[in-house]
Amino acid sequence: MTKRSVSGKRFIITGASSGIGKALALQLAERKCSLVINARRAERLTGLQAEIEQRGGKAIVVAGDVSDPATRQNLATTAQREWGGLDVLINNAGIGALGNFASASEDRLRKVMEVNFFAPAELTRICIPLLEKGTQPIIVNISSVLAHRAVPLKSEYCASKFAIHGLSDAIRAELDTLGIDVLLVSPSTTASEFFENVIDKTDGKYKKMSNAKTPEYVAKRTIRAIERGNHEILLSWSGWAFVWLDRLWPGFADQMVARFAK
Ligand SMILES: NC(=O)c1ccc[n+]([C@@H]2O[C@H](COP(=O)([O-])OP(=O)(O)OC[C@H]3O[C@@H](n4cnc5c(N)ncnc54)[C@H](OP(=O)(O)O)[C@@H]3O)[C@@H](O)[C@H]2O)c1
């Protein structure tokens, strides 16, 4: 993995209209970066574009659903047209669903997988030729601690994050020969709009966690990891402990998480 500075680099960021994506965009603006920002809520992106420019960055808005191939193509075409290459792709857009797998629908599973797995996978594929033309290029996948240890009532979300974890590990090895790095970021609970935007919560509700990190903290750690050339980061001690408990003592971890299924 390559050490790099993010200053002045060219980024695509999905899911930039709120939470972690917005915090990343604003922190990168302070470092004079050029950003193509994406999400579905165009008016929010236009407001963000103005804030980015006030802070010294540059931004181009590409609004649209990242699970639509036309939006993904528009993101890649915009980077090609404006810059002729790309330094950093941040796959951040994500959604959740809550409730029992058995009583849920195929539609719920497909929606979560489309946004959290197929969209970043296919956006990555079409951006590889652009990244090859970039400077110290890197793909950043915003995953979750639930990509390392699954929990009940979030089956679709956990499956989608395990999938992006697997893809990240596989392509990190493949893209090494092209000089493209891959970073997997695994936040724990973060105080964003994520919980309001859960697509289905008929079967339960998210419990508020008092120790949630801020999106700004996640963004700061992500930028530091890009600069250090890390492969993977876990963003809380509790997340780290949970993952290692599962690796070292999986039966006990199963018993612990089973309590949340009731
Ligand atoms: N919050 C947490 O506790 C937590 C923990 C671990 C990992 N994460 C991960 O962190 C990432 C960012 O989440 P967040 O916490 O910042 O939540 P958030 O505030 O809800 O942000 C999600 C972003 O994704 C965008 N988005 C959702 N569906 C989209 C679609 N189909 N096409 C394009 N953009 C879409 C949303 O914008 P629009 O609605 O405008 O499209 C929004 O900008 C996600 O991948 C999430 O899984 C979050």
Coordinates of C-alpha atoms and ligand atoms in Angstrom, one line a residue:
M1 CA 0.0 0.0 0.0
T2 CA 1.1 3.5 -0.9
K3 CA 1.5 6.5 1.5
R4 CA 0.0 9.6 -0.1
S5 CA -1.3 13.1 0.6
V6 CA -5.0 13.8 -0.3
S7 CA -4.3 17.5 -0.9
G8 CA -5.4 18.6 -4.3
K9 CA -6.5 15.1 -5.4
R10 CA -9.5 14.2 -7.5
F11 CA -12.4 12.2 -5.9
I12 CA -15.7 10.7 -6.7
I13 CA -17.8 10.4 -3.5
T14 CA -21.2 8.6 -3.5
G15 CA -23.8 9.3 -0.7
A16 CA -22.5 12.9 -0.2
S17 CA -25.8 14.5 0.7
S18 CA -25.5 13.7 4.4
G19 CA -23.6 11.9 7.2
I20 CA -20.2 10.4 6.5
G21 CA -20.1 11.3 2.8
K22 CA -20.9 15.0 3.5
A23 CA -18.3 15.1 6.2
L24 CA -15.7 13.6 3.9
A25 CA -16.5 16.1 1.2
L26 CA -16.2 19.1 3.6
Q27 CA -12.9 17.9 5.1
L28 CA -11.5 17.2 1.6
A29 CA -12.6 20.7 0.5
E30 CA -10.3 22.2 3.2
R31 CA -7.4 20.2 1.5
K32 CA -8.2 21.9 -1.9
C33 CA -9.5 18.7 -3.5
S34 CA -11.7 18.4 -6.6
L35 CA -14.8 16.3 -6.0
V36 CA -17.6 14.8 -8.1
I37 CA -20.4 14.4 -5.5
N38 CA -23.3 12.1 -5.8
A39 CA -26.6 11.2 -4.0
R40 CA -30.3 11.3 -5.0
R41 CA -31.2 14.6 -3.3
A42 CA -30.0 17.1 -5.8
E43 CA -30.8 20.2 -3.8
R44 CA -28.7 19.1 -0.9
L45 CA -25.8 18.5 -3.3
T46 CA -26.1 22.0 -4.7
G47 CA -25.9 23.4 -1.2
L48 CA -22.9 21.2 -0.4
Q49 CA -21.2 22.3 -3.7
A50 CA -21.4 26.0 -2.5
E51 CA -19.9 25.0 1.0
I52 CA -17.1 23.1 -0.7
E53 CA -16.2 26.0 -2.9
Q54 CA -16.3 28.4 0.1
R55 CA -13.7 26.1 1.8
G56 CA -11.3 26.1 -1.1
G57 CA -12.3 22.9 -2.9
K58 CA -14.1 22.3 -6.3
A59 CA -17.2 20.3 -6.8
I60 CA -19.3 18.9 -9.6
V61 CA -22.8 17.6 -8.8
V62 CA -23.9 14.3 -10.4
A63 CA -27.3 13.6 -8.8
G64 CA -29.0 10.2 -9.2
D65 CA -29.6 6.8 -7.8
V66 CA -26.2 5.0 -7.7
S67 CA -28.0 1.7 -8.3
D68 CA -29.0 3.0 -11.7
P69 CA -26.3 2.1 -14.3
A70 CA -26.9 5.5 -16.1
T71 CA -25.9 7.4 -12.9
R72 CA -22.8 5.3 -12.5
Q73 CA -21.8 5.9 -16.1
N74 CA -22.5 9.6 -15.6
L75 CA -20.1 9.7 -12.6
A76 CA -17.3 8.0 -14.6
T77 CA -17.9 10.1 -17.7
T78 CA -17.8 13.3 -15.7
A79 CA -14.5 12.4 -14.1
Q80 CA -13.1 11.5 -17.5
R81 CA -14.4 14.7 -19.2
E82 CA -13.3 17.1 -16.4
W83 CA -10.0 15.5 -15.3
G84 CA -9.0 12.7 -17.7
G85 CA -8.4 10.4 -14.7
L86 CA -9.3 9.8 -11.0
D87 CA -7.3 9.5 -7.9
V88 CA -9.8 8.3 -5.3
L89 CA -13.2 6.6 -5.6
I90 CA -15.2 6.6 -2.3
N91 CA -18.1 4.1 -2.4
N92 CA -20.0 5.5 0.6
A93 CA -23.8 5.5 -0.3
G94 CA -25.7 2.9 1.8
I95 CA -29.0 2.0 3.2
G96 CA -30.3 -0.3 5.9
A97 CA -33.3 -2.5 6.7
L98 CA -34.5 -3.9 9.9
G99 CA -36.4 -7.0 10.9
N100 CA -36.7 -10.8 10.6
F101 CA -35.4 -12.4 7.4
A102 CA -38.1 -15.0 7.3
S103 CA -41.0 -12.6 7.2
A104 CA -39.3 -10.0 4.9
S105 CA -39.5 -9.8 1.1
E106 CA -37.2 -10.6 -1.7
D107 CA -37.6 -6.9 -2.7
R108 CA -36.1 -5.7 0.6
L109 CA -33.1 -8.0 0.1
R110 CA -32.6 -6.9 -3.5
K111 CA -32.9 -3.2 -2.7
V112 CA -30.2 -3.4 0.1
M113 CA -27.9 -5.5 -2.1
E114 CA -28.4 -3.2 -5.1
V115 CA -27.3 0.0 -3.2
N116 CA -24.7 -1.5 -0.8
F117 CA -23.1 -4.1 -3.0
F118 CA -23.9 -4.2 -6.7
A119 CA -23.7 -0.4 -7.1
P120 CA -20.2 0.0 -5.6
A121 CA -19.0 -3.1 -7.3
E122 CA -20.1 -1.9 -10.8
L123 CA -19.0 1.7 -10.2
T124 CA -15.6 0.3 -9.2
R125 CA -15.4 -1.7 -12.4
I126 CA -16.1 1.2 -14.7
C127 CA -13.7 3.5 -12.7
I128 CA -10.7 1.2 -12.9
P129 CA -9.5 2.6 -16.3
L130 CA -9.8 6.1 -14.9
L131 CA -8.0 5.2 -11.7
E132 CA -5.2 3.7 -13.8
K133 CA -4.6 7.2 -15.1
G134 CA -4.7 8.7 -11.6
T135 CA -1.9 9.6 -9.1
Q136 CA -1.4 7.0 -6.3
P137 CA -5.0 5.8 -6.9
I138 CA -7.1 4.2 -4.3
I139 CA -10.7 2.8 -3.9
V140 CA -12.3 3.3 -0.5
N141 CA -15.3 1.2 0.5
I142 CA -17.3 2.4 3.5
S143 CA -18.4 -0.8 5.0
S144 CA -19.3 -1.6 8.6
V145 CA -18.2 -3.5 11.7
L146 CA -21.2 -5.8 10.6
A147 CA -19.0 -6.8 7.6
H148 CA -16.9 -8.8 10.1
R149 CA -19.6 -10.1 12.5
A150 CA -23.2 -10.4 11.5
V151 CA -26.1 -9.7 14.0
P152 CA -29.8 -10.7 13.9
L153 CA -32.6 -8.5 12.4
K154 CA -30.1 -6.8 10.0
S155 CA -29.5 -9.9 7.8
E156 CA -29.7 -8.1 4.4
Y157 CA -27.5 -5.2 5.6
C158 CA -24.9 -7.6 7.1
A159 CA -24.9 -9.8 3.9
S160 CA -24.3 -6.7 1.8
K161 CA -21.5 -5.5 3.9
F162 CA -19.9 -9.0 4.1
A163 CA -20.1 -9.0 0.3
I164 CA -18.3 -5.6 -0.1
H165 CA -15.7 -6.8 2.4
G166 CA -15.1 -10.0 0.3
L167 CA -14.9 -8.0 -2.9
S168 CA -12.5 -5.5 -1.4
D169 CA -10.1 -8.3 -0.3
A170 CA -10.2 -10.0 -3.7
I171 CA -9.7 -6.9 -5.9
R172 CA -7.0 -5.5 -3.6
A173 CA -4.8 -8.4 -4.7
E174 CA -5.9 -8.2 -8.3
L175 CA -5.4 -4.4 -8.6
D176 CA -2.1 -4.4 -6.9
T177 CA -0.4 -5.0 -10.3
L178 CA -2.1 -1.9 -11.7
G179 CA -0.9 0.2 -8.7
I180 CA -4.5 0.7 -7.4
D181 CA -5.0 0.4 -3.6
V182 CA -8.2 -0.7 -1.8
L183 CA -9.2 0.5 1.7
L184 CA -12.1 -1.1 3.7
V185 CA -13.5 1.3 6.3
S186 CA -15.6 -0.4 9.0
P187 CA -17.4 2.2 11.2
S188 CA -19.5 1.3 14.3
T189 CA -22.7 3.1 15.0
T190 CA -22.4 6.7 13.7
A191 CA -24.8 9.5 14.5
S192 CA -26.1 10.3 11.0
E193 CA -29.5 10.2 9.1
F194 CA -28.9 6.5 8.4
F195 CA -31.4 5.3 11.0
E196 CA -34.2 7.6 9.8
N197 CA -33.6 6.4 6.2
V198 CA -33.9 2.7 7.0
I199 CA -36.1 1.3 4.1
D200 CA -38.1 -1.1 6.2
K201 CA -38.5 -1.1 10.0
T202 CA -41.9 -2.8 10.2
D203 CA -40.4 -5.5 12.4
G204 CA -38.6 -3.5 15.0
K205 CA -36.6 -0.3 15.6
Y206 CA -33.0 0.6 15.9
K207 CA -31.9 1.2 19.5
K208 CA -30.1 4.5 20.0
M209 CA -26.5 4.0 21.1
S210 CA -25.1 6.5 23.4
N211 CA -21.5 5.9 22.2
A212 CA -22.1 6.7 18.5
K213 CA -19.2 8.3 16.7
T214 CA -19.8 11.5 14.7
P215 CA -19.6 11.5 10.8
E216 CA -16.8 14.0 11.2
Y217 CA -14.8 11.5 13.3
V218 CA -15.3 8.7 10.7
A219 CA -14.3 11.1 7.9
K220 CA -11.2 12.2 9.7
R221 CA -10.1 8.6 10.4
T222 CA -10.9 7.6 6.8
I223 CA -8.7 10.4 5.3
R224 CA -5.9 9.5 7.7
A225 CA -6.1 5.9 6.5
I226 CA -6.1 6.9 2.9
E227 CA -2.9 8.9 3.6
R228 CA -1.3 6.2 5.6
G229 CA -2.1 3.6 3.0
N230 CA -4.0 1.2 5.3
H231 CA -5.8 -1.8 3.9
E232 CA -8.6 -1.9 6.5
I233 CA -9.6 0.2 9.6
L234 CA -12.1 -0.6 12.4
L235 CA -13.3 2.6 13.9
S236 CA -14.1 1.9 17.6
W237 CA -12.7 -0.1 20.4
S238 CA -16.0 -1.9 21.0
G239 CA -16.1 -2.8 17.3
W240 CA -12.6 -4.1 17.4
A241 CA -13.3 -6.1 20.6
F242 CA -16.5 -7.5 19.0
V243 CA -14.6 -8.7 15.8
W244 CA -11.8 -10.3 17.8
L245 CA -14.2 -12.0 20.2
D246 CA -15.9 -13.5 17.2
R247 CA -12.6 -14.7 15.7
L248 CA -11.2 -16.1 18.9
W249 CA -14.4 -17.4 20.6
P250 CA -17.2 -17.7 17.9
G251 CA -19.5 -19.8 20.0
F252 CA -19.7 -17.2 22.8
A253 CA -20.2 -14.4 20.2
D254 CA -23.1 -16.4 18.8
Q255 CA -24.7 -16.6 22.2
M256 CA -24.2 -12.9 22.8
V257 CA -25.8 -11.8 19.5
A258 CA -28.7 -14.3 19.8
R259 CA -30.0 -12.2 22.7
F260 CA -30.8 -9.4 20.2
A261 CA -33.0 -11.7 18.1
K262 CA -35.6 -11.9 20.8
Ligands
LIG1 N1 -24.6 5.3 10.5 C1 -24.0 4.2 11.0 O1 -24.2 3.8 12.1 C2 -23.1 3.4 10.1 C3 -22.3 2.4 10.7 C4 -21.5 1.7 9.8 C5 -21.4 1.9 8.5 N2 -22.2 2.9 7.9 C6 -22.1 3.1 6.5 O2 -21.7 4.4 6.2 C7 -22.2 4.8 4.9 C8 -22.8 6.2 5.0 O3 -23.9 6.2 5.9 P1 -24.3 7.4 6.9 O4 -24.2 6.9 8.3 O5 -23.5 8.6 6.5 O6 -25.8 7.5 6.5 P2 -26.7 8.7 5.8 O7 -26.5 10.0 6.5 O8 -28.1 8.1 5.7 O9 -26.0 8.8 4.4 C9 -26.3 7.9 3.4 C10 -26.0 8.6 2.0 O10 -26.2 7.6 1.0 C11 -27.0 8.3 0.0 N3 -27.8 7.2 -0.7 C12 -28.6 6.3 -0.2 N4 -29.2 5.6 -1.2 C13 -28.6 6.0 -2.3 C14 -28.8 5.7 -3.7 N5 -29.6 4.7 -4.1 N6 -28.1 6.4 -4.6 C15 -27.2 7.4 -4.3 N7 -27.1 7.8 -3.0 C16 -27.7 7.1 -2.0 C17 -27.9 9.2 0.8 O11 -28.3 10.3 0.0 P3 -29.7 10.5 -0.7 O12 -30.8 10.0 0.2 O13 -29.8 11.9 -1.0 O14 -29.6 9.6 -2.0 C18 -26.9 9.8 1.8 O15 -26.1 10.8 1.2 C19 -23.2 3.7 4.5 O16 -22.6 2.9 3.5 C20 -23.5 3.0 5.8 O17 -23.8 1.6 5.5 C21 -23.0 3.7 8.7

